Coordinates of C-alpha atoms and ligand atoms in Angstrom, one line a residue:
X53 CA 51.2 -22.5 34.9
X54 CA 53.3 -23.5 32.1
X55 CA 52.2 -20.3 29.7
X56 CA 53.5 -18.3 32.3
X57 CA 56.7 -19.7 32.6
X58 CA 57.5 -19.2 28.9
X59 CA 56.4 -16.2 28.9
X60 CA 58.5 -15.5 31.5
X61 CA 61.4 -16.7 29.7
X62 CA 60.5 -14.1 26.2
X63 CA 60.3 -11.0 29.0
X64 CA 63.6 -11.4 30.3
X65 CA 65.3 -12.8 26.8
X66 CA 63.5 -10.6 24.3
X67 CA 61.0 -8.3 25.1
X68 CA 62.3 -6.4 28.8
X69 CA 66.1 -6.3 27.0
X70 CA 64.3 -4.8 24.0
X71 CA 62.1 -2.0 25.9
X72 CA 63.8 0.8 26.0
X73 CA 65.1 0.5 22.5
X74 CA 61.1 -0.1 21.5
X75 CA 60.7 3.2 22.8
X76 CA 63.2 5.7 22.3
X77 CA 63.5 4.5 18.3
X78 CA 59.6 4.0 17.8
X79 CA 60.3 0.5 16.8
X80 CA 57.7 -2.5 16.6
X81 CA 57.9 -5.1 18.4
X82 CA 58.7 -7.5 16.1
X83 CA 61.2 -10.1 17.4
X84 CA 58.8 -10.1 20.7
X85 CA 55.6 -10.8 18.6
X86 CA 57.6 -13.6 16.5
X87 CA 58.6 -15.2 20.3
X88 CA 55.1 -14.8 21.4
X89 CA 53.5 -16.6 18.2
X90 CA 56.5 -19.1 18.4
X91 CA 55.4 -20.0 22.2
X92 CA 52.2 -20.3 21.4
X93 CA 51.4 -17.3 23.4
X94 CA 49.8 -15.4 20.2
X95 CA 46.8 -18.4 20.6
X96 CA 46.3 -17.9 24.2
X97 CA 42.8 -17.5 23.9
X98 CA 41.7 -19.2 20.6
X99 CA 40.0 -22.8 20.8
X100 CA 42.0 -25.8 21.5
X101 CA 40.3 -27.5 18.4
X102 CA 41.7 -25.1 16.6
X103 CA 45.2 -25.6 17.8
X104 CA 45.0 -22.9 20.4
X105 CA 45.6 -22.6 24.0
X106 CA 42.0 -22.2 25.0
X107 CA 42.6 -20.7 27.7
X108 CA 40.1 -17.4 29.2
X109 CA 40.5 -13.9 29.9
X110 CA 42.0 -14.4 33.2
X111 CA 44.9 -15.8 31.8
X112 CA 45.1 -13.2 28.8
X113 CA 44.6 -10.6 31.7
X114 CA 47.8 -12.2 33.6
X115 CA 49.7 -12.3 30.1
X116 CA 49.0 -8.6 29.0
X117 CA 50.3 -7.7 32.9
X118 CA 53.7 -8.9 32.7
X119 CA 54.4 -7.7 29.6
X120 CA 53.1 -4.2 30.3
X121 CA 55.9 -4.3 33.4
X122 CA 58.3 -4.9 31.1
X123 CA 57.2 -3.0 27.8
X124 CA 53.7 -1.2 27.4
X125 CA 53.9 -1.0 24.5
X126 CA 54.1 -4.6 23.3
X127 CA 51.5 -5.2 26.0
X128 CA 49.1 -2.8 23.9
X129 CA 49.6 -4.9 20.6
X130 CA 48.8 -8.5 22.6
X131 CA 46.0 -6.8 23.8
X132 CA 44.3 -5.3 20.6
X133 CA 45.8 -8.8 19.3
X134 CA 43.2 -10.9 22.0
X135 CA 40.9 -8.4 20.9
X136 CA 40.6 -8.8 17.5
X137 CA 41.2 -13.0 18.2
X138 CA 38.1 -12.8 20.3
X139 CA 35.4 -11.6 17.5
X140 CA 37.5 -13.9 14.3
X141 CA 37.1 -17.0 17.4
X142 CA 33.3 -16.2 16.8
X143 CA 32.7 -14.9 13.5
X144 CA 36.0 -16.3 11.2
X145 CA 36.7 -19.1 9.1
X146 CA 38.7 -21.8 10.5
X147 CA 41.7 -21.0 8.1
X148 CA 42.7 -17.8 10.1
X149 CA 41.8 -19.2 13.6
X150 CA 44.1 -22.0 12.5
X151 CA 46.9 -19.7 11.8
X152 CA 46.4 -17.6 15.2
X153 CA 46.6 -20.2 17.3
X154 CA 49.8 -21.3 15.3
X155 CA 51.4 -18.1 16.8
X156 CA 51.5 -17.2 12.5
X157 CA 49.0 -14.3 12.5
X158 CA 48.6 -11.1 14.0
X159 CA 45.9 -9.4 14.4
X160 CA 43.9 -6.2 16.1
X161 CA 41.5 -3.8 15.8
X162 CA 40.8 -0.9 13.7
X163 CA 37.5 0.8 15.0
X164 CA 38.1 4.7 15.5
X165 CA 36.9 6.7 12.6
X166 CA 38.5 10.3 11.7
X167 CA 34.7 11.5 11.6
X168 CA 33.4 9.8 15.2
X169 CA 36.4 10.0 16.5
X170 CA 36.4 8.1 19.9
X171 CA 32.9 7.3 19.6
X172 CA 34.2 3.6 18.0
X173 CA 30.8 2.4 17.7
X174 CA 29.4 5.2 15.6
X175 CA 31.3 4.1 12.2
X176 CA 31.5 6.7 9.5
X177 CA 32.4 6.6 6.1
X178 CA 30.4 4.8 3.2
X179 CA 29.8 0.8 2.2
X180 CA 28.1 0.1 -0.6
X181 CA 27.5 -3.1 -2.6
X182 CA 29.5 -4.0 -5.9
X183 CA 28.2 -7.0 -7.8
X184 CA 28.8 -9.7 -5.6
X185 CA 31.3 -7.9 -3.7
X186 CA 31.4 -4.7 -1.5
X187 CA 33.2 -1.4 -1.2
X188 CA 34.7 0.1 1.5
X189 CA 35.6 4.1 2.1
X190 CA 36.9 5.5 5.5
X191 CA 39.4 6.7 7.4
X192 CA 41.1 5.3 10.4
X193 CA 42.5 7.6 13.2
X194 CA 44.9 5.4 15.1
X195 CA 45.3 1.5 14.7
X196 CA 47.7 -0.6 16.8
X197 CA 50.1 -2.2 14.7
X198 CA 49.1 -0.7 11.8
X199 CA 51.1 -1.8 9.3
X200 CA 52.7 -4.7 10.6
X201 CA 49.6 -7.1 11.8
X202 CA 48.0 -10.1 9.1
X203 CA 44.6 -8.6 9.3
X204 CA 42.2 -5.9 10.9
X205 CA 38.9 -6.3 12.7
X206 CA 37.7 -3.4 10.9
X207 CA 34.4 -1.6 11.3
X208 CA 32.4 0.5 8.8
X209 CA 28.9 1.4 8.3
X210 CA 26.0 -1.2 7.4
X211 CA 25.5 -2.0 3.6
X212 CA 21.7 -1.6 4.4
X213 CA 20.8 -2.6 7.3
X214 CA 20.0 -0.5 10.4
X215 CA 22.6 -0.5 13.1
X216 CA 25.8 1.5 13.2
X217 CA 28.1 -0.6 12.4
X218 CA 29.4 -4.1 10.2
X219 CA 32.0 -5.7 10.9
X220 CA 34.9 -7.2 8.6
X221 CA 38.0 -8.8 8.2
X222 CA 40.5 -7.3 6.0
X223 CA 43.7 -8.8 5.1
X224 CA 46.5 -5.9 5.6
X225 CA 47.8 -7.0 2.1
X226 CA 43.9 -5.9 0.4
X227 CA 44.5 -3.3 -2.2
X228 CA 43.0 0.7 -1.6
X229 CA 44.7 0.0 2.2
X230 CA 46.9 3.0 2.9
X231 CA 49.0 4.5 5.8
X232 CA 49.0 8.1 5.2
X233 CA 51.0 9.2 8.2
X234 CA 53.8 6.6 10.7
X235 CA 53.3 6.9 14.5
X236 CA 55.3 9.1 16.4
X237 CA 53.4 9.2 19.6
X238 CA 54.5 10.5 23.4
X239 CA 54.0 7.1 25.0
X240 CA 53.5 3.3 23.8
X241 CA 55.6 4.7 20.8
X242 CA 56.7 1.1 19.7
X243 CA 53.0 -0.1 19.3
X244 CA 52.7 1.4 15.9
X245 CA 49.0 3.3 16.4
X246 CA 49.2 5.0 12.6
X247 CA 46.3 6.2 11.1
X248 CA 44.8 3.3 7.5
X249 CA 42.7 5.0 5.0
X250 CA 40.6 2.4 2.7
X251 CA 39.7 4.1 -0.9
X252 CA 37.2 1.5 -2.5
X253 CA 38.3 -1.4 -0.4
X254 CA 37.0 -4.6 -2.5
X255 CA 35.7 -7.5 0.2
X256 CA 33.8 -10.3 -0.8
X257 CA 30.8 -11.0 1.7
X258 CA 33.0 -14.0 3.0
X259 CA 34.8 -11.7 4.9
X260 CA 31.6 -10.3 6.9
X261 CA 31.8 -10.8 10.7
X262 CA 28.6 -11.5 12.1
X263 CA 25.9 -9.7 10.2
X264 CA 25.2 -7.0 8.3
X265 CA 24.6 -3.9 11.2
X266 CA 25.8 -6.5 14.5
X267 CA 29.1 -4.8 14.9
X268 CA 27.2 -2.9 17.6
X269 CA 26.1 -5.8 19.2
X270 CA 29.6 -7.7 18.6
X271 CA 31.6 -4.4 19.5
X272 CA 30.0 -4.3 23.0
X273 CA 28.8 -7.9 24.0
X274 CA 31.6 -9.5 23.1
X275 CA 34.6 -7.2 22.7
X276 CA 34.1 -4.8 25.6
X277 CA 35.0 -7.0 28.2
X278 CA 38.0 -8.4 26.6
X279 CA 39.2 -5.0 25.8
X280 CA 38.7 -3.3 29.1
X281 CA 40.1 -5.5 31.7
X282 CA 43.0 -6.7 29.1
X283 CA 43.7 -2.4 29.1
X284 CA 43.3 -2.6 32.9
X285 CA 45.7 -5.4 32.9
X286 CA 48.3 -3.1 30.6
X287 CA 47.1 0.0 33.4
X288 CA 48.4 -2.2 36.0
X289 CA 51.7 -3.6 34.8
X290 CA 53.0 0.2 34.1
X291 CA 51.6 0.5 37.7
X292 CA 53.5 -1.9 39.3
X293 CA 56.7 -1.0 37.4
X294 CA 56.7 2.5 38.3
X295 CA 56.1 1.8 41.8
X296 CA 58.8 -0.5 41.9
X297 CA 61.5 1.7 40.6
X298 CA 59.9 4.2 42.9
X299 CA 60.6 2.4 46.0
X300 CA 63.9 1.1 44.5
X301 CA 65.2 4.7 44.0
X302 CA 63.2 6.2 47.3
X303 CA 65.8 3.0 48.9
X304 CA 69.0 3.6 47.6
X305 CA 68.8 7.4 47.3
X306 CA 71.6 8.8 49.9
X307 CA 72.0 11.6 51.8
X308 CA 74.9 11.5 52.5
X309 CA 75.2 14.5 54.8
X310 CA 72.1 13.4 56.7
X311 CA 72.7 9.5 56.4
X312 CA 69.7 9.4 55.7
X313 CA 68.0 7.9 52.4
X314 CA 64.8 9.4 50.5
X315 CA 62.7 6.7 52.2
X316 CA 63.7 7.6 55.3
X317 CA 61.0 11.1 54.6
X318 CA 57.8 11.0 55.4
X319 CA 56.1 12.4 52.7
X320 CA 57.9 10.3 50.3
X321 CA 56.6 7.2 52.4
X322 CA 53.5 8.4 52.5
X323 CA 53.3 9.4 48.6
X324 CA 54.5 5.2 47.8
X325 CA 51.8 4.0 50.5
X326 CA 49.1 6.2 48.9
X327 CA 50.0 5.4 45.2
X328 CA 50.4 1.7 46.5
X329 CA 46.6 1.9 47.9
X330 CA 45.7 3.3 44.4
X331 CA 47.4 0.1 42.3
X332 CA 45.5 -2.1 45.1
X333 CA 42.3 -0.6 44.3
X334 CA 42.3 -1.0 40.7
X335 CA 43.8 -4.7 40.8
X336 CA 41.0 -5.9 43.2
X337 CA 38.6 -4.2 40.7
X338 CA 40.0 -5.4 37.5
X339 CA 39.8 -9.5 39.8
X340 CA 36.3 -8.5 40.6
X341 CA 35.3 -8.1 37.3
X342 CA 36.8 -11.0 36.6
X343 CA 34.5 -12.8 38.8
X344 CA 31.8 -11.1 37.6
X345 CA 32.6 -12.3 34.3
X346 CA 32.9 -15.4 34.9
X347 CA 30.1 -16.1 37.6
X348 CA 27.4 -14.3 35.0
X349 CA 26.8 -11.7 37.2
X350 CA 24.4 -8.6 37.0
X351 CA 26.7 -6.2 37.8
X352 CA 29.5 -7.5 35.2
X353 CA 29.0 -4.8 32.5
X354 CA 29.4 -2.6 35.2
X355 CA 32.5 -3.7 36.7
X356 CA 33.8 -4.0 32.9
X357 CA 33.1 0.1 32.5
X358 CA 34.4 0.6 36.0
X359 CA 37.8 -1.3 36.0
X360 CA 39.3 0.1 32.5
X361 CA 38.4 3.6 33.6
X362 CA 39.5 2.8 37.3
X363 CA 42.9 1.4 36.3
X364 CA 43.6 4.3 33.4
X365 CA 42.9 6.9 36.0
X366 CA 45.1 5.0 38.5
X367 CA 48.0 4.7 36.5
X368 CA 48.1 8.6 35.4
X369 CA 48.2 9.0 39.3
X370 CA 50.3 6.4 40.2
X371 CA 52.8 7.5 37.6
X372 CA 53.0 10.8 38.5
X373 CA 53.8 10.0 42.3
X374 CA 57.0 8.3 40.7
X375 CA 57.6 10.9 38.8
X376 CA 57.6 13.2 42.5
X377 CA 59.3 10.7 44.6
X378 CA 62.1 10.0 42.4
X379 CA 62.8 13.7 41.9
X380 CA 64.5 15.3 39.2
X381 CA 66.4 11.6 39.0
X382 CA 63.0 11.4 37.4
X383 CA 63.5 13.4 34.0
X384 CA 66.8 11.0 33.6
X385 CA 65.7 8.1 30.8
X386 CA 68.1 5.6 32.6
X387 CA 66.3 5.9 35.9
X388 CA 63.2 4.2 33.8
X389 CA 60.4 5.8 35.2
X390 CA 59.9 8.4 32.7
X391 CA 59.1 6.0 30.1
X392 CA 55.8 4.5 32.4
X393 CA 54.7 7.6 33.0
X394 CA 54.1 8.5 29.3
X395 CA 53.2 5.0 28.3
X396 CA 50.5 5.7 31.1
X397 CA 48.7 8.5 29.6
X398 CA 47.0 6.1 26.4
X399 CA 44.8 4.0 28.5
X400 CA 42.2 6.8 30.0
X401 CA 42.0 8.4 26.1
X402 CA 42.0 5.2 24.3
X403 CA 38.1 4.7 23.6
X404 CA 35.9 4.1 25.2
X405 CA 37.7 7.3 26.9
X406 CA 37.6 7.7 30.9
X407 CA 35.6 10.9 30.2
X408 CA 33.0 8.4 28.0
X409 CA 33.0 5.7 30.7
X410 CA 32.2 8.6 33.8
X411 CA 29.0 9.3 31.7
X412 CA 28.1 5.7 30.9
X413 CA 28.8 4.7 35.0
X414 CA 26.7 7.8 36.1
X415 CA 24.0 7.3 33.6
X416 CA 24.2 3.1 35.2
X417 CA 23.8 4.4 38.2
X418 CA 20.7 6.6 37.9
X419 CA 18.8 4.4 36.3
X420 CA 19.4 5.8 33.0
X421 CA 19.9 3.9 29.9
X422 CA 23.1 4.0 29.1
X423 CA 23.7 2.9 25.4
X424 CA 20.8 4.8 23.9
Ligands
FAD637 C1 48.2 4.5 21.7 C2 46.9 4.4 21.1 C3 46.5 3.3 20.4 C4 45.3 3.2 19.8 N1 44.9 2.0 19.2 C5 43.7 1.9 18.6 C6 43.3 0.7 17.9 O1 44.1 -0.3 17.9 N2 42.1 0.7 17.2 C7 41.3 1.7 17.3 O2 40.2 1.6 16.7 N3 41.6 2.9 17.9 C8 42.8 3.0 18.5 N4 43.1 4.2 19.2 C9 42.2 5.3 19.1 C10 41.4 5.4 20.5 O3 40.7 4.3 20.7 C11 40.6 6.7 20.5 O4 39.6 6.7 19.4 C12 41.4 8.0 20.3 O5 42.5 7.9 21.2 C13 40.5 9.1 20.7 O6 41.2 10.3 20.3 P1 40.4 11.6 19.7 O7 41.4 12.7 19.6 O8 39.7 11.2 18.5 O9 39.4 11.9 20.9 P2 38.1 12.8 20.9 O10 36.9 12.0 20.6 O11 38.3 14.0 20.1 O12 38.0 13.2 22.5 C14 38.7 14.3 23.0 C15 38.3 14.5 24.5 O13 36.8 14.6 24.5 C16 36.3 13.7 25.5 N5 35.0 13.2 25.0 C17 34.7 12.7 23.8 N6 33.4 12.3 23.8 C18 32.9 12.5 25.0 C19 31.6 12.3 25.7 N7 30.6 11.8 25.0 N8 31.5 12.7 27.0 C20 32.6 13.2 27.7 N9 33.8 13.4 27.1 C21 34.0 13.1 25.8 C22 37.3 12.5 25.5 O14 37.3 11.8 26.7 C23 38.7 13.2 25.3 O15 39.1 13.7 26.6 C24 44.4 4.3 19.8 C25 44.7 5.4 20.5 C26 46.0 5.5 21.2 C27 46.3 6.8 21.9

């Protein structure tokens, strides 16, 4: 797979040299994003007629993985990046699809509302028509690379009609965009998740994806799959680092009066095999939905609820056995564990939260209809 090997190449040049750095200052990304759009790696999933990759969300799902192992938090801004790709690949003009593929914009999406809160689809604020324009008021809570991408798949109310949401593209460069507040987060610290404010945001019905009250439609038919097995994909890369370092410390760890090592116990054996089992499960899952994708399935939606809040759940669990097994060897930052664990925690309440996704699943699975 030859977008594998260069991504392979900006891990182990820029972005895994970079990670801890990314972390402990709070910094973007941005030499990693520039060697992403330079590879090509930023176009991934747009068309090939429009200079893209074309490839699907298998691929984008491998991609997101082995960055996550590396850094989370750069994973997190390809992902919202695929995101955001996916609905302009439907819904944008050629111009910007043209400069995604060319690895020359970046983009992601900015959905949850100060007044809904996690409940993305439920957008708040106002939109109201002005001439042949339209104005925009609301208040994002947390956007990924805030700041620092081209443009935003942003979501606001319906000019008139019904349907909670519209969807639009905003250049980050459109006047009455603000930033009140910079991200200073616990984990994924150098994806830049800072709240935007727009205060009579000027669009012209150009920039309109899909129609007037579809961002429902668009926000869950076409995005929802994308976002929740390219999250799962994030879930499992901080998986499969932690456990790595786990077993890699559990190996090396002496004692010396015993000759013994930590691996040699075991409970601590038993804690890798279980959190091992765990990281299984939610892989398998996240492939079967996959398939389920893919193949047209009945059950796909279902597997696309099930693997973002299987793998988010796995990966607070998972991290926190590494956290046990390596000790107090644990709290050290150089021992790299630390930094998994707290890049874990986003996924399960980054919407739709784990708590949302139990009730959707249950409702599924009594019959219930579960987006009414
Ligand atoms: C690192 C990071 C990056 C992010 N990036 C983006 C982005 O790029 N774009 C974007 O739009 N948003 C982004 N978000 C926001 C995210 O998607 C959520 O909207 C946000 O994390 C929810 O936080 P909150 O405090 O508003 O949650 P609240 O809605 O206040 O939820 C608090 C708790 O209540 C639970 N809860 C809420 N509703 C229900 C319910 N109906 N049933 C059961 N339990 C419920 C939740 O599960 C949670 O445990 C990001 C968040 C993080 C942490």
């Amino acid at each position: 797979m030859p977008y594998l090997e260069k991504l392979d190449t900006v891990i182990r040049d820029i972005i895994e040299p970079a990670a801890v750095a990314t972390d402990r200052d709070a910094v973007f990304p941005r030499t990693a994003i520039a060697a992403l759009g330079e590879t090509g790696l930023l176009g991934l999933v747009s068309a090939t007629g429009v200079g893209g990759m074309g490839f699907d969300l298998a691929a984008a799902a491998q991609v997101v993985e082995h960055i996550a192992r590396a850094c989370p938090s750069t994973a997190m801004v390809v992902t919202m990046h695929y995101c955001g790709t996916t609905v302009i690949e439907k819904f944008g003009a050629d111009s910007i699809r043209r400069e995604i593929a060319a690895g020359q914009h970046l983009t992601t999406l900015a959905w949850s509302d100060m007044g809904s809160r996690s409940h993305f689809w439920a957008s708040v604020g106002s939109t109201r028509p002005d001439g042949d324009a339209y104005l925009l008021d609301c208040d994002k809570t947390m956007v990924t690379a805030a700041g620092e991408a081209d443009s935003y798949v942003w979501s606001s109310p319906p000019v008139k009609a019904a349907g909670a949401s519209t969807l639009w593209l905003v250049g980050s460069k459109t006047e009455g965009l603000s930033q009140p507040q910079l991200f200073d987060g616990m984990g994924l610290r150098g994806n830049g998740s800072s709240p935007l404010s727009c205060k009579a945001l000027r669009l012209p019905a150009s920039a309109m994806l899909g129609s007037d009250g579809g961002g429902f439609d668009i926000m869950l038919g076409a995005v929802l799959p994308v976002f929740s097995v390219l999250i799962a994909s994030c879930s499992q890369g901080i998986m499969e680092a932690a456990l790595e370092r786990a077993c890699a410390h559990a190996s090396a760890s002496k004692f010396e009066h015993l000759g013994s090592a930590l691996a040699d116990l075991p409970t601590i054996r038993a804690y890798l095999a279980r959190a091992r089992i765990r990281a299984d499960m939610a892989r398998t899952l996240r492939d079967d939905t996959l398939a389920a994708l893919a193949g047209g399935r009945a059950d796909a939606m279902l597997r696309v609820m099930q693997t973002k809040a299987a793998a988010a759940e796995a990966a607070l669990e998972v991290t926190d056995v590494a956290m046990r097994v390596c000790g107090g060897a644990a709290f050290r930052r150089d021992v790299g564990v630390e930094r998994y664990f707290r890049d874990a925690r986003a996924a399960s309440v980054m919407a739709p939260t784990s708590d949302v996704l139990f009730d959707f699943i249950g409702k599924a699975v009594c019959g219930m209809p579960v987006f009414d």
